[in-house]
């Protein structure tokens, strides 16, 4: 079990079920949830999406099943077979994957036909409703990992933000919130008071790479939660890969939403960021202004 999962498990979790289903996409998120849940005495039934979920997931759960993307009926059937009444969804599945209907079952196709658009929130909300109708509650995906969400303030004390970086965050943050509120993307990249790149279907990493190619060294990344973030899905995540991509793009600073962004491998990535000269800050907004940026 990772040290991060252990820390996430230090505080007892009220109302946590004794068994959960875990629908897993890409990245470390599903593995960390599984480890932290089991550390809290929760049995985890893993449903890994082939081609996306890390094969290591099998070692982190009590029981594992592998599904193709779009096998919604099969996922529900497995939940019932394992007497699962609460589940969580974690890990990225590229948005454009929904355009590939190769393995979609009839239930998934019918669900897509009901969607008024193909925005992530629209589709995920329909999936949540479908599970709810089957008596399966979709949980807050950060339930077992609350300690990985930073409070407002500077996270890299050895590398504070410069005045120009602070100005770019102040400029970019409200713009990023508007874009996130439209379910377009959660990340923008700015430099010298100019929006260089906006995240679309390509995802955060490619957005950052594109900004580096366009504007060169010294860009500032602003990654935010949605104005009414649904913690059951699509929570902003920062991990080791994000830091590697920022290094590649020669990014100088990163701002994230406090209390609504998960920082995986926190000590490691913050130490690495400082060594690379990248400043990281967690911020939130109030009627009085942005909190955490200048503290």
mmCIF file of N, CA, C and O in Angstrom, residues 95 98-99 101 112-113 115-120 122-123:
data_model
loop_
_atom_site.group_PDB
_atom_site.id
_atom_site.type_symbol
_atom_site.label_atom_id
_atom_site.label_comp_id
_atom_site.label_asym_id
_atom_site.label_seq_id
_atom_site.Cartn_x
_atom_site.Cartn_y
_atom_site.Cartn_z
ATOM 1 N N UNK A 95 -12.305 11.745 -23.427
ATOM 2 C CA UNK A 95 -13.682 12.074 -23.814
ATOM 3 C C UNK A 95 -14.012 11.575 -25.214
ATOM 4 O O UNK A 95 -15.133 11.138 -25.498
ATOM 5 N N UNK A 98 -15.867 8.104 -26.399
ATOM 6 C CA UNK A 98 -17.301 7.815 -26.541
ATOM 7 C C UNK A 98 -17.731 7.804 -27.998
ATOM 8 O O UNK A 98 -18.827 7.344 -28.326
ATOM 9 N N UNK A 99 -16.862 8.315 -28.875
ATOM 10 C CA UNK A 99 -17.197 8.301 -30.300
ATOM 11 C C UNK A 99 -16.941 6.932 -30.919
ATOM 12 O O UNK A 99 -17.279 6.697 -32.074
ATOM 13 N N UNK A 101 -18.012 3.297 -30.789
ATOM 14 C CA UNK A 101 -19.140 2.510 -30.263
ATOM 15 C C UNK A 101 -18.918 1.002 -30.375
ATOM 16 O O UNK A 101 -19.845 0.227 -30.187
ATOM 17 N N UNK A 112 -26.827 6.931 -24.447
ATOM 18 C CA UNK A 112 -26.264 7.977 -25.299
ATOM 19 C C UNK A 112 -27.343 8.670 -26.126
ATOM 20 O O UNK A 112 -27.293 9.881 -26.347
ATOM 21 N N UNK A 113 -28.325 7.900 -26.548
ATOM 22 C CA UNK A 113 -29.401 8.473 -27.359
ATOM 23 C C UNK A 113 -30.233 9.469 -26.559
ATOM 24 O O UNK A 113 -30.839 10.389 -27.127
ATOM 25 N N UNK A 115 -28.970 11.562 -24.365
ATOM 26 C CA UNK A 115 -28.162 12.728 -24.007
ATOM 27 C C UNK A 115 -28.475 13.908 -24.915
ATOM 28 O O UNK A 115 -28.513 13.772 -26.142
ATOM 29 N N UNK A 116 -28.673 15.075 -24.316
ATOM 30 C CA UNK A 116 -28.959 16.271 -25.111
ATOM 31 C C UNK A 116 -27.686 16.814 -25.760
ATOM 32 O O UNK A 116 -27.731 17.573 -26.719
ATOM 33 N N UNK A 117 -26.528 16.431 -25.200
ATOM 34 C CA UNK A 117 -25.242 16.757 -25.803
ATOM 35 C C UNK A 117 -24.229 15.727 -25.308
ATOM 36 O O UNK A 117 -24.569 14.837 -24.530
ATOM 37 N N UNK A 118 -23.000 15.841 -25.761
ATOM 38 C CA UNK A 118 -21.978 14.863 -25.381
ATOM 39 C C UNK A 118 -20.967 15.452 -24.403
ATOM 40 O O UNK A 118 -19.823 14.998 -24.322
ATOM 41 N N UNK A 119 -21.369 16.474 -23.634
ATOM 42 C CA UNK A 119 -20.485 17.000 -22.598
ATOM 43 C C UNK A 119 -20.261 15.923 -21.536
ATOM 44 O O UNK A 119 -21.131 15.088 -21.271
ATOM 45 N N UNK A 120 -19.085 15.989 -20.900
ATOM 46 C CA UNK A 120 -18.739 14.983 -19.888
ATOM 47 C C UNK A 120 -19.768 14.944 -18.764
ATOM 48 O O UNK A 120 -20.228 13.867 -18.357
ATOM 49 N N UNK A 122 -22.878 15.849 -18.745
ATOM 50 C CA UNK A 122 -24.159 15.330 -19.223
ATOM 51 C C UNK A 122 -24.143 13.811 -19.241
ATOM 52 O O UNK A 122 -25.051 13.142 -18.714
ATOM 53 N N UNK A 123 -23.097 13.236 -19.833
ATOM 54 C CA UNK A 123 -23.021 11.784 -19.966
ATOM 55 C C UNK A 123 -22.838 11.103 -18.620
ATOM 56 O O UNK A 123 -23.491 10.091 -18.330
#
